[in-house]
mmCIF file of C-alpha atoms in Angstrom:
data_model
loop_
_atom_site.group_PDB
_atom_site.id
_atom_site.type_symbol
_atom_site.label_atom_id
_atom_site.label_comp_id
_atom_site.label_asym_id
_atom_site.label_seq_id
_atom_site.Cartn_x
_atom_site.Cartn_y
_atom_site.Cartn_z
ATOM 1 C CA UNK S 27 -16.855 4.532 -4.855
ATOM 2 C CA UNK S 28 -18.551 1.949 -2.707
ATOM 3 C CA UNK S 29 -19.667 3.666 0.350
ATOM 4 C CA UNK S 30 -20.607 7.395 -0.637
ATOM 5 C CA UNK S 31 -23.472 6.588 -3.079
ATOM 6 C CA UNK S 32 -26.109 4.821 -0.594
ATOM 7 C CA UNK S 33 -24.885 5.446 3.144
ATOM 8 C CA UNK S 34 -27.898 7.109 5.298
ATOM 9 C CA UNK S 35 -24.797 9.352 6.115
ATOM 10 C CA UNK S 36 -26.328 11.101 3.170
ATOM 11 C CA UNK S 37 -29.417 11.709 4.339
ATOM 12 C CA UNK S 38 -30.824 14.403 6.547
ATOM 13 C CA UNK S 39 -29.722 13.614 10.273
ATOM 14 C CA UNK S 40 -32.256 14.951 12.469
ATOM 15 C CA UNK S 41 -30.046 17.363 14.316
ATOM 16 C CA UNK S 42 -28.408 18.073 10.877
ATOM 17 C CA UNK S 43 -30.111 21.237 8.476
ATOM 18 C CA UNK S 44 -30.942 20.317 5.284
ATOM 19 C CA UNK S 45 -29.155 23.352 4.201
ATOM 20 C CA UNK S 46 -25.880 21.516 5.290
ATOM 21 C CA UNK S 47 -27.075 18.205 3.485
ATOM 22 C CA UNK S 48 -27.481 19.840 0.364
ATOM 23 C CA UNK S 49 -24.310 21.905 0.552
ATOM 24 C CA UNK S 50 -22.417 18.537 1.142
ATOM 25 C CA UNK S 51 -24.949 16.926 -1.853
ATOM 26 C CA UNK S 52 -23.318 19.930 -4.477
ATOM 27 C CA UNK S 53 -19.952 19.307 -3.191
ATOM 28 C CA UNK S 54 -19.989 15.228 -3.717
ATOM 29 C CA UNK S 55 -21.513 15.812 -6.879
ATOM 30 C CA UNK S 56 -18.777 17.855 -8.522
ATOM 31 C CA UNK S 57 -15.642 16.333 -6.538
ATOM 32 C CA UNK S 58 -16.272 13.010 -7.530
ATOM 33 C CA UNK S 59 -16.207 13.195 -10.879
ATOM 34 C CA UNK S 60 -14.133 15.464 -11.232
ATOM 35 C CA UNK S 61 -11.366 13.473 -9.485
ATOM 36 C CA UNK S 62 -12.402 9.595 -10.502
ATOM 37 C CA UNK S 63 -11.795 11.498 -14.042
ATOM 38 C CA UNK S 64 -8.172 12.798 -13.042
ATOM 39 C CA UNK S 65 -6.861 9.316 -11.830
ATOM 40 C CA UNK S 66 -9.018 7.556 -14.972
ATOM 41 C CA UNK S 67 -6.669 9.878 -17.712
ATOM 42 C CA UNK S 68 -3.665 10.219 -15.503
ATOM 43 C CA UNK S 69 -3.260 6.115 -14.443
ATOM 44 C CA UNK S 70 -4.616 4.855 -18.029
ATOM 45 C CA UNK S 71 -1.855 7.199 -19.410
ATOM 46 C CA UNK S 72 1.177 6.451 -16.652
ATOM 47 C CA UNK S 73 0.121 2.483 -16.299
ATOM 48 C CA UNK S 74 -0.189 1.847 -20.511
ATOM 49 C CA UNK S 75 3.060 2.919 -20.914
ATOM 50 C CA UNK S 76 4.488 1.189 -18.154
ATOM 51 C CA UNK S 77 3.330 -1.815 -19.304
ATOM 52 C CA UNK S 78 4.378 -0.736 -23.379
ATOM 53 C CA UNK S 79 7.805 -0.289 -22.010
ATOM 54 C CA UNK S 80 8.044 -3.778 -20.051
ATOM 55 C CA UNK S 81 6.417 -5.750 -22.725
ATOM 56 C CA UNK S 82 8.535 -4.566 -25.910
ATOM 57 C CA UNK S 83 11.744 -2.646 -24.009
ATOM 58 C CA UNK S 84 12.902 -3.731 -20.770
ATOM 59 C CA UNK S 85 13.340 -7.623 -20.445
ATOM 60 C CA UNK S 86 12.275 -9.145 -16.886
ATOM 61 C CA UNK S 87 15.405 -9.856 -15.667
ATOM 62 C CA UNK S 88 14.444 -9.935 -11.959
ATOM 63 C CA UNK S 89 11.571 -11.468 -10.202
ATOM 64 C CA UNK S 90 10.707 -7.673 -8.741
ATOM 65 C CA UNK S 91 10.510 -6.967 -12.359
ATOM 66 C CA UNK S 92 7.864 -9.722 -12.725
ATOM 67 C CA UNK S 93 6.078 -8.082 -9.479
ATOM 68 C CA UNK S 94 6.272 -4.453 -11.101
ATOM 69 C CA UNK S 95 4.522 -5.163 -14.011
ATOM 70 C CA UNK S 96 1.577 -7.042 -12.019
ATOM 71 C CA UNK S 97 1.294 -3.508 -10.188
ATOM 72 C CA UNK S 98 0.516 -1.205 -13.450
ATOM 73 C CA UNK S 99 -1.880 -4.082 -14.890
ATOM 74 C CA UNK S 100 -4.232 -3.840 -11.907
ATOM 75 C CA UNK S 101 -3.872 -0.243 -11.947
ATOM 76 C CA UNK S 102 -4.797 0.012 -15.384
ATOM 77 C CA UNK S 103 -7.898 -2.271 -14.480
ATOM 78 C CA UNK S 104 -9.049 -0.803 -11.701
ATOM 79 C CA UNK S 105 -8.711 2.668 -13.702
ATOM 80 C CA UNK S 106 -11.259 1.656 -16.424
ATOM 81 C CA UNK S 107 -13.543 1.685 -13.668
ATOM 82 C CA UNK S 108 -13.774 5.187 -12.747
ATOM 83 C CA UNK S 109 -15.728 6.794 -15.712
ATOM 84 C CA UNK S 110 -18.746 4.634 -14.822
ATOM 85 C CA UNK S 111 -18.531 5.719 -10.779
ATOM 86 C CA UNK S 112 -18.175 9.057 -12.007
ATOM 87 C CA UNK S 113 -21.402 9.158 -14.259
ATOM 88 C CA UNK S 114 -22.935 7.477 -11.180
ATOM 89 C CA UNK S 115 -21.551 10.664 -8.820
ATOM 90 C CA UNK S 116 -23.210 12.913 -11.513
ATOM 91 C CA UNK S 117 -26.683 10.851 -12.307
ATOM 92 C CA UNK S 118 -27.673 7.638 -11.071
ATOM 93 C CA UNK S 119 -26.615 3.742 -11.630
ATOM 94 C CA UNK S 120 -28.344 2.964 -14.735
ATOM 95 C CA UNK S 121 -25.420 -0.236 -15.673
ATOM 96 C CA UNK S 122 -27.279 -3.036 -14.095
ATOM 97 C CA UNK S 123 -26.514 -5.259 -11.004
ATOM 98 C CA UNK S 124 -23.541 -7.670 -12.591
ATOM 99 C CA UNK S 125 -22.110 -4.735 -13.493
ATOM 100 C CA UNK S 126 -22.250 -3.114 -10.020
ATOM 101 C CA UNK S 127 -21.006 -6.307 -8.372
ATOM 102 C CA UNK S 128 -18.108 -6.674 -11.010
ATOM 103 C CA UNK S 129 -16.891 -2.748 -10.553
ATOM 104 C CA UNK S 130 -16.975 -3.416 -6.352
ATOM 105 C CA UNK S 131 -15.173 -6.636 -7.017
ATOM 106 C CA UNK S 132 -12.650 -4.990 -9.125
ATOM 107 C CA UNK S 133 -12.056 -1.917 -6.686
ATOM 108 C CA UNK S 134 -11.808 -4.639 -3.946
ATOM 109 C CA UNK S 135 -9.439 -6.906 -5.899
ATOM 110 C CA UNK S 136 -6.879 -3.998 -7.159
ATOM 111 C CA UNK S 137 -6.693 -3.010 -3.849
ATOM 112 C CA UNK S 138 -5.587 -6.172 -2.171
ATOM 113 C CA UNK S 139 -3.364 -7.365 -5.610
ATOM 114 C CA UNK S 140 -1.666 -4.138 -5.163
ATOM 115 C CA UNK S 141 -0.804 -4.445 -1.248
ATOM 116 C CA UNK S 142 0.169 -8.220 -2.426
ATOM 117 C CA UNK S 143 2.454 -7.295 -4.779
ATOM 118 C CA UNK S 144 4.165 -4.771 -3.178
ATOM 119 C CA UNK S 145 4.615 -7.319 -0.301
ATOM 120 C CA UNK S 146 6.397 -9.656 -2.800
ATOM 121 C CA UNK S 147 8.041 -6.739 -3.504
ATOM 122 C CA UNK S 148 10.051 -6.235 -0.378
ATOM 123 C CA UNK S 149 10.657 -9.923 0.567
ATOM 124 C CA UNK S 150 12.569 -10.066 -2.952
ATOM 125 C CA UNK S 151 14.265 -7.130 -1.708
ATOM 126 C CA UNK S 152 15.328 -8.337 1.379
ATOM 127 C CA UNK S 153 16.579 -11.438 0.141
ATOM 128 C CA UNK S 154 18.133 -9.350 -2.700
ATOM 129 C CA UNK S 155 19.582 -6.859 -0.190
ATOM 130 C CA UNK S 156 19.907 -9.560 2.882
ATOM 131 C CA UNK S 157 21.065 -12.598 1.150
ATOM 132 C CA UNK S 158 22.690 -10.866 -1.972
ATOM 133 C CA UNK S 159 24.679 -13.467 -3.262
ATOM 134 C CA UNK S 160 22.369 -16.258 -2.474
ATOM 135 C CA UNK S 161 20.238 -13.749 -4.667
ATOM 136 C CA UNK S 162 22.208 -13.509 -7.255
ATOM 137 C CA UNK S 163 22.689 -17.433 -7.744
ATOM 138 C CA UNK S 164 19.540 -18.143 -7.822
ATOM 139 C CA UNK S 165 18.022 -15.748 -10.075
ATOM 140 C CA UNK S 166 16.972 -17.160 -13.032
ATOM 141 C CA UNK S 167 14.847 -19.747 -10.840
ATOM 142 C CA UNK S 168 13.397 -17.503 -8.641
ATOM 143 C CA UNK S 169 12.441 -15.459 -11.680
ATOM 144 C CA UNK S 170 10.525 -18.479 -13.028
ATOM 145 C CA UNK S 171 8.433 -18.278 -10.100
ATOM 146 C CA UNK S 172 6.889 -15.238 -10.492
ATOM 147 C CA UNK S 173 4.428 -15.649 -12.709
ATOM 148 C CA UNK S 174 2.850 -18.178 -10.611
ATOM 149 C CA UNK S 175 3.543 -16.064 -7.695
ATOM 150 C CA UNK S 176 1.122 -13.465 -9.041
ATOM 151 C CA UNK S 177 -1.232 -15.813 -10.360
ATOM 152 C CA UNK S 178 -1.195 -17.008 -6.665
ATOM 153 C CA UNK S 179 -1.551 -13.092 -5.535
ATOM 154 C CA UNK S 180 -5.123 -12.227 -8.014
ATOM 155 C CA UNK S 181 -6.829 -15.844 -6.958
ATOM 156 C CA UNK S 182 -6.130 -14.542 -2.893
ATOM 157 C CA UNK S 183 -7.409 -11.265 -4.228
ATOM 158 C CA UNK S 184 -10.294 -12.530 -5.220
ATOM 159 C CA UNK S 185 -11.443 -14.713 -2.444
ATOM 160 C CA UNK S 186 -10.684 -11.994 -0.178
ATOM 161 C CA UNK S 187 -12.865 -9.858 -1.976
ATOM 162 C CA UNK S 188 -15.835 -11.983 -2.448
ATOM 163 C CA UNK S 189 -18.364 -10.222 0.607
ATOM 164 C CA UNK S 190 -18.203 -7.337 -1.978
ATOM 165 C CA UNK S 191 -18.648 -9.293 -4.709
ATOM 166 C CA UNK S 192 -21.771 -11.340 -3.110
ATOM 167 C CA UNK S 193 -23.400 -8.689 -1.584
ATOM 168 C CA UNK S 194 -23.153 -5.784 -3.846
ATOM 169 C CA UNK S 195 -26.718 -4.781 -5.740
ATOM 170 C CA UNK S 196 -28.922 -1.846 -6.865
ATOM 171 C CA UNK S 197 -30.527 0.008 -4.510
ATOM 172 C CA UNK S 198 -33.295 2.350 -4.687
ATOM 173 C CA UNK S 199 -32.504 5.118 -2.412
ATOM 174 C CA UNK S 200 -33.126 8.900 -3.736
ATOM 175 C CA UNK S 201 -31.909 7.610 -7.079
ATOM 176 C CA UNK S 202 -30.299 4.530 -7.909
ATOM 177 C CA UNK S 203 -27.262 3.267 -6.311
ATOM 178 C CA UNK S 204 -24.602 0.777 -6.202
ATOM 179 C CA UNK S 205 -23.410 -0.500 -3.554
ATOM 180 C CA UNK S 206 -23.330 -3.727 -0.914
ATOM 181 C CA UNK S 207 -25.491 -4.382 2.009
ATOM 182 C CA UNK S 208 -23.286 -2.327 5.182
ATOM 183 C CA UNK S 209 -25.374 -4.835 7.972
ATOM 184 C CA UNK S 210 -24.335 -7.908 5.646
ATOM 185 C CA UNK S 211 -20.856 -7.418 5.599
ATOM 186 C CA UNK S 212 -20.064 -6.315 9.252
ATOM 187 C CA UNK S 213 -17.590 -4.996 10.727
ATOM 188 C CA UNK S 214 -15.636 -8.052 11.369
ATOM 189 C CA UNK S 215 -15.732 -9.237 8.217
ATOM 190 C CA UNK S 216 -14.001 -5.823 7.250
ATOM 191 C CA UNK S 217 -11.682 -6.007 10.464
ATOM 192 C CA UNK S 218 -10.488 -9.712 8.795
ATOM 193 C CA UNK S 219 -9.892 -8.695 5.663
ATOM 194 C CA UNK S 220 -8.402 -5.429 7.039
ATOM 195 C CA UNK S 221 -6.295 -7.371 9.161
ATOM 196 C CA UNK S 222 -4.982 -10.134 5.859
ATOM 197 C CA UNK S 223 -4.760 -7.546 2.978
ATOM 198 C CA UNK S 224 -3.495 -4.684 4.723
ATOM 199 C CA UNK S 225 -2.165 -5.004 8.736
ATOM 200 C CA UNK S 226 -0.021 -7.837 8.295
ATOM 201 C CA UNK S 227 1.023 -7.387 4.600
ATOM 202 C CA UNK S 228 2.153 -3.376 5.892
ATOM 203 C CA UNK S 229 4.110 -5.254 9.257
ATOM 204 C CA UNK S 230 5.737 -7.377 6.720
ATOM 205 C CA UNK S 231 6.859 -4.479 4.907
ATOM 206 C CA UNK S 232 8.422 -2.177 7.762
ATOM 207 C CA UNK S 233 10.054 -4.907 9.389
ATOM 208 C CA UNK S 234 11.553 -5.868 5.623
ATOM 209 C CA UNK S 235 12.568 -2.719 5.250
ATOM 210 C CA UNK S 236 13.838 -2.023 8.442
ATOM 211 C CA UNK S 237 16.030 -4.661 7.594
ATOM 212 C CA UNK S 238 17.242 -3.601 4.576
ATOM 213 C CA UNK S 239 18.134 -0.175 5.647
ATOM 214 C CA UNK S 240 19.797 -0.483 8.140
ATOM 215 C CA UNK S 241 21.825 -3.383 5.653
ATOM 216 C CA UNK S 242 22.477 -0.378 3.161
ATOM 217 C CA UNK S 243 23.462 1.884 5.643
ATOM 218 C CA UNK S 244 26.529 -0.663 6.674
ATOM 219 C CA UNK S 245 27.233 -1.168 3.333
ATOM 220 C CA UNK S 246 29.612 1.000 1.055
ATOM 221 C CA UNK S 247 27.879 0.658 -2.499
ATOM 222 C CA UNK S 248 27.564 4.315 -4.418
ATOM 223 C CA UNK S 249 24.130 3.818 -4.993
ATOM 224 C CA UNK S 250 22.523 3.154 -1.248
ATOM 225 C CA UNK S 251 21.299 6.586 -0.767
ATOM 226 C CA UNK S 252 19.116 6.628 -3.729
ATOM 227 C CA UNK S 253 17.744 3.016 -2.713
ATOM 228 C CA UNK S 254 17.177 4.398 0.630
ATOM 229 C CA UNK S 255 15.133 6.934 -0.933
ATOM 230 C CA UNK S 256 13.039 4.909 -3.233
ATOM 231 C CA UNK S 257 12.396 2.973 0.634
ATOM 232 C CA UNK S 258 11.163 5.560 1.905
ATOM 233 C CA UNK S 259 9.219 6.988 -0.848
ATOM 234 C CA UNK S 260 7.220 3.494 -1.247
ATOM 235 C CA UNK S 261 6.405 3.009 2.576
ATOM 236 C CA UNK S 262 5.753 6.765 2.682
ATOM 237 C CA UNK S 263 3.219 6.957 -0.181
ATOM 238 C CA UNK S 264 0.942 4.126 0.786
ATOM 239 C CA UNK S 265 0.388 5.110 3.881
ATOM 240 C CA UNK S 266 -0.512 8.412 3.374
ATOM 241 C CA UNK S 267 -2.706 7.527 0.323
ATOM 242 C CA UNK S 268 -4.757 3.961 1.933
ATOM 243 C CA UNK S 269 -4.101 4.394 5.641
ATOM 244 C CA UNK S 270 -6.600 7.146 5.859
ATOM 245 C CA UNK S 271 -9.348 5.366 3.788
ATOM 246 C CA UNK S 272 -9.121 2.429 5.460
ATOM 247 C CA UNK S 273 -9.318 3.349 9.104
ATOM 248 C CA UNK S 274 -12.635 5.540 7.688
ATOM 249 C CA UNK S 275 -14.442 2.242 6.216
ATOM 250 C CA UNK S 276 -13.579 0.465 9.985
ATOM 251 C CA UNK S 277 -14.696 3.353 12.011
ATOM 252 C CA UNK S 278 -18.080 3.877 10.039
ATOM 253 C CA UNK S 279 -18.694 0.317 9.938
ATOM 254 C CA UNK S 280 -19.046 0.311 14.163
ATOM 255 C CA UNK S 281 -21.589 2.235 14.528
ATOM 256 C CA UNK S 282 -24.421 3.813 12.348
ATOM 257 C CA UNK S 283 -24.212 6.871 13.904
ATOM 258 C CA UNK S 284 -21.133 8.084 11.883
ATOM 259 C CA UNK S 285 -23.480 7.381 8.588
ATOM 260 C CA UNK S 286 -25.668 9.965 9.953
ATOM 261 C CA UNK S 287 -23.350 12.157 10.312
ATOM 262 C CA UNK S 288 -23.031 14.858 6.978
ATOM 263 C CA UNK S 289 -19.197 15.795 8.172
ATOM 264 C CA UNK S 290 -18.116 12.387 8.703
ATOM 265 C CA UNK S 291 -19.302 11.581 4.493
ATOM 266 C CA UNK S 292 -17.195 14.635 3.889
ATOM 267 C CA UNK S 293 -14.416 12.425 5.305
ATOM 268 C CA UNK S 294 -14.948 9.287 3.836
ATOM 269 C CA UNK S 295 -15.602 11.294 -0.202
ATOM 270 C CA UNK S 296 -12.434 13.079 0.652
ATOM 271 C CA UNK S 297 -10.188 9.821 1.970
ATOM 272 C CA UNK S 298 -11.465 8.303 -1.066
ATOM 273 C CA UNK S 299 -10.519 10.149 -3.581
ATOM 274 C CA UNK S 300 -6.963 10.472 -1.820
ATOM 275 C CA UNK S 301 -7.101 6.231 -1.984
ATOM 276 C CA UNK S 302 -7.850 6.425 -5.569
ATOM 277 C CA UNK S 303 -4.545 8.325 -6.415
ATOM 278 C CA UNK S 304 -2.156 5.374 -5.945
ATOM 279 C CA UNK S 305 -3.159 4.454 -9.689
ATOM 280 C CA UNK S 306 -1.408 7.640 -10.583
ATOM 281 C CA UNK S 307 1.269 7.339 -8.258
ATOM 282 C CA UNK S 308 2.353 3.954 -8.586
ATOM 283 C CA UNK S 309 3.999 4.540 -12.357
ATOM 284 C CA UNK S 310 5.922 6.878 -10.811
ATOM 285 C CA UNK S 311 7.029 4.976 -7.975
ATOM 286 C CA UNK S 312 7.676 2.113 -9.356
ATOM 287 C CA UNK S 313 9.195 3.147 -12.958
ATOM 288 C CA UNK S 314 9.861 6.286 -13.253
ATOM 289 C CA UNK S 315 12.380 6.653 -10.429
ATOM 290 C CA UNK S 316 14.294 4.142 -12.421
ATOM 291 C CA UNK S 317 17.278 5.507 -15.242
ATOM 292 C CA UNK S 318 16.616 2.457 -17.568
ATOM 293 C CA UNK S 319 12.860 3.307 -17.575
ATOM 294 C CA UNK S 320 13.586 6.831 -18.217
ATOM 295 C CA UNK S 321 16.063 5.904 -21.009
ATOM 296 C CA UNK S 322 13.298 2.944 -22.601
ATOM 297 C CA UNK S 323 10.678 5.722 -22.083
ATOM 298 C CA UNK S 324 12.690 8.000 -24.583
ATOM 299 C CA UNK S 325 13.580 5.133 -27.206
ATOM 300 C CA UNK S 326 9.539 4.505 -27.075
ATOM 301 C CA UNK S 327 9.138 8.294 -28.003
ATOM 302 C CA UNK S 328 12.320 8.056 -30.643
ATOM 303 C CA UNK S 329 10.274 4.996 -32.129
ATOM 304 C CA UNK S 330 7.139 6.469 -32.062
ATOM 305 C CA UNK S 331 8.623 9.557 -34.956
ATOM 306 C CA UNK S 332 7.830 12.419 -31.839
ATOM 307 C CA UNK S 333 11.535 13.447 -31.423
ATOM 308 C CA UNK S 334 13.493 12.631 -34.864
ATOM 309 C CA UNK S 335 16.536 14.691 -33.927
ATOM 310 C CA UNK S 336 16.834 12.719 -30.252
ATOM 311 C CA UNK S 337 18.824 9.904 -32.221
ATOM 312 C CA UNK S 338 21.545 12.550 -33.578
ATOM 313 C CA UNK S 339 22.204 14.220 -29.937
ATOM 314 C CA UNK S 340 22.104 11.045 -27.803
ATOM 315 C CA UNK S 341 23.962 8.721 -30.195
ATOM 316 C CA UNK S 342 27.580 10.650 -29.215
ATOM 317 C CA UNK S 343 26.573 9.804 -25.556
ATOM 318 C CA UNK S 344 25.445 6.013 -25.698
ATOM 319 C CA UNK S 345 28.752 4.940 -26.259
ATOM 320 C CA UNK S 346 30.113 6.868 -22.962
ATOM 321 C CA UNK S 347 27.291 5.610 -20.761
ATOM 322 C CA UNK S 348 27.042 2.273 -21.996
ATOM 323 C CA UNK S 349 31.160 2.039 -20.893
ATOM 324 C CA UNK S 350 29.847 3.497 -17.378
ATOM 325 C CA UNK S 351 26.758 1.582 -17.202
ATOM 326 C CA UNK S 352 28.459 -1.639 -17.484
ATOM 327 C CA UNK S 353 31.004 -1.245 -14.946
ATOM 328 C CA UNK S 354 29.346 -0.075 -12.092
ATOM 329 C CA UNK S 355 25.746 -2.069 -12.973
ATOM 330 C CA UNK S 356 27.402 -5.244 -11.247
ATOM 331 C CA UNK S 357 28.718 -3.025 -8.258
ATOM 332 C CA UNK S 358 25.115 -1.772 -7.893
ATOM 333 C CA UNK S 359 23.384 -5.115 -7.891
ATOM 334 C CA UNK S 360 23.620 -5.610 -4.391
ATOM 335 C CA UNK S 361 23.188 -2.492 -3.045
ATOM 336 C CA UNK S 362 20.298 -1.045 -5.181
ATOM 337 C CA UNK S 363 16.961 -1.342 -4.917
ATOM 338 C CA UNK S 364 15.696 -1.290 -7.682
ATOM 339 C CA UNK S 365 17.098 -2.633 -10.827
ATOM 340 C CA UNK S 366 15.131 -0.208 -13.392
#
């Protein structure tokens, strides 16, 4: 979104054909869309009804609970964005300069709310997992906090974020394009906020969770495998999905001979788009894993008059799993990890 649209990596390198330019030219032009598109319907579908089910279903009864509903809200955000990058990929920017510098602000600021969050994430679950009955006893005020904790985690967001906010505009290239200034925000601006929103926020995180395993692995609760699981499956998934991207947007920034290069854009559309797919991953992550979630997620559809005859063949069941529910959820408080 903001580097394939004006880099001279686009244009003809000298030692380049032009029949390999324009291949890579046809190729942009229907990948792009085609995937900002995906992640628009799939995220604005998965993050709206994460949020539906926290607001009117599942109460916040945990401060990670607080944190998991910041995560779908920027998603959903950010996700509104795509269908104007994606008539960009297909025509030109025709949506005006404050709107260019607002869409690279948002991309910048979802990105860095979302690494945020997640870092909040795993401190609350060490101290959850760590320190569990410290934890417990102090739940209800550490819940108060989070609301300013993520009110704390958009305004860092979006001071981090401000070179692509100052120093996006409309450029007149083959066609019109939006993007910011690559010699204005250099490469160690990009190594710093690198380094805050996404080094030291991901050290955080593996030395957290280092922790925490090998605390579940000592302990005896019935539920530690599946918490080790959802570990693994968080740490695993953003990496694969913003490592790539990231290290792309460093390299290119050192020297301008990697924008000249027509297989080096094919790397940064394809990293990209790759990036872009945490909006559709994170409901699943984050929610979906989770058997209240599932369970709210059918009482939504229930309410909603799509299954009618879901009442009759789960009523003879609640009563059953309710009984087992209750007695094992206080078992599984310290050992989970996630409460969902």
């Amino acid at each position: 979104m903001e580097d394939e649209y004006l880099d001279p990596g686009f244009f003809i390198n000298s030692t380049e054909s032009s029949q390999e330019h324009e291949c890579f030219l046809r190729f942009r032009k229907v990948f792009v869309p085609c995937v900002y598109l995906a992640v628009f319907t799939c995220g604005l579908i998965g993050n709206s009804l994460v949020l539906v089910i926290y607001i009117f279903y599942q109460k916040l009864k945990s401060l990670t609970d607080v944190f998991l509903m910041n995560l779908p809200l920027a998603d959903l955000v950010f996700v509104c964005t795509l269908p104007f990058w994606a008539y960009a990929g297909l025509h030109e920017w025709v949506f005006g300069e404050l709107m260019c510098r607002t869409l690279l602000g948002i991309y910048a600021i979802n990105f860095y709310t979302s690494m945020l969050t997640l870092t909040c994430i795993t401190v609350d679950r060490f101290i959850a997992v760590v320190q569990a009955t410290k934890a417990y006893n102090q739940q209800a005020a550490r819940r108060s906090w989070g609301k300013a904790i993520c009110t704390l985690i958009w305004v860092a967001s979006l001071l981090v974020s401000l070179p692509q906010i100052i120093y996006g505009s409309v450029l007149h290239l083959d066609k019109h394009v939006c993007d910011y200034h690559g010699e204005e925000i250099s490469t160690v601006i990009l190594a710093t906020q690198m380094a805050l929103g996404f080094f030291l926020p991901l050290l955080a995180m593996i030395v957290c969770y280092s922790v925490i395993v090998r605390t579940l692995l000592r302990a005896r609760g019935f539920r530690k495998h599946k918490s080790l699981k959802i570990i693994f499956l968080v740490v695993a998934v953003f990496l694969l999905t913003q490592t790539p991207f990231n290290l792309v947007k460093l390299i290119r920034s050192t020297s301008w001979e990697y924008h000249a290069m027509t297989s080096f854009s094919y790397v940064v559309v394809v990293t990209e788009a790759v990036a872009y797919l945490r909006a559709c991953l994170n409901p699943v992550l984050y929610a979906f894993v989770g058997l209240k979630f599932r369970k709210n997620c059918l009482k939504l559809v229930k309410d909603a008059g799509c299954l009618p005859y879901l009442g009759a063949t789960s009523q003879s069941k609640s009563s059953e799993d309710n009984s087992k529910t209750c007695s094992a959820s206080h078992h599984a408080e310290a050992t989970s990890m996630f409460q969902l």
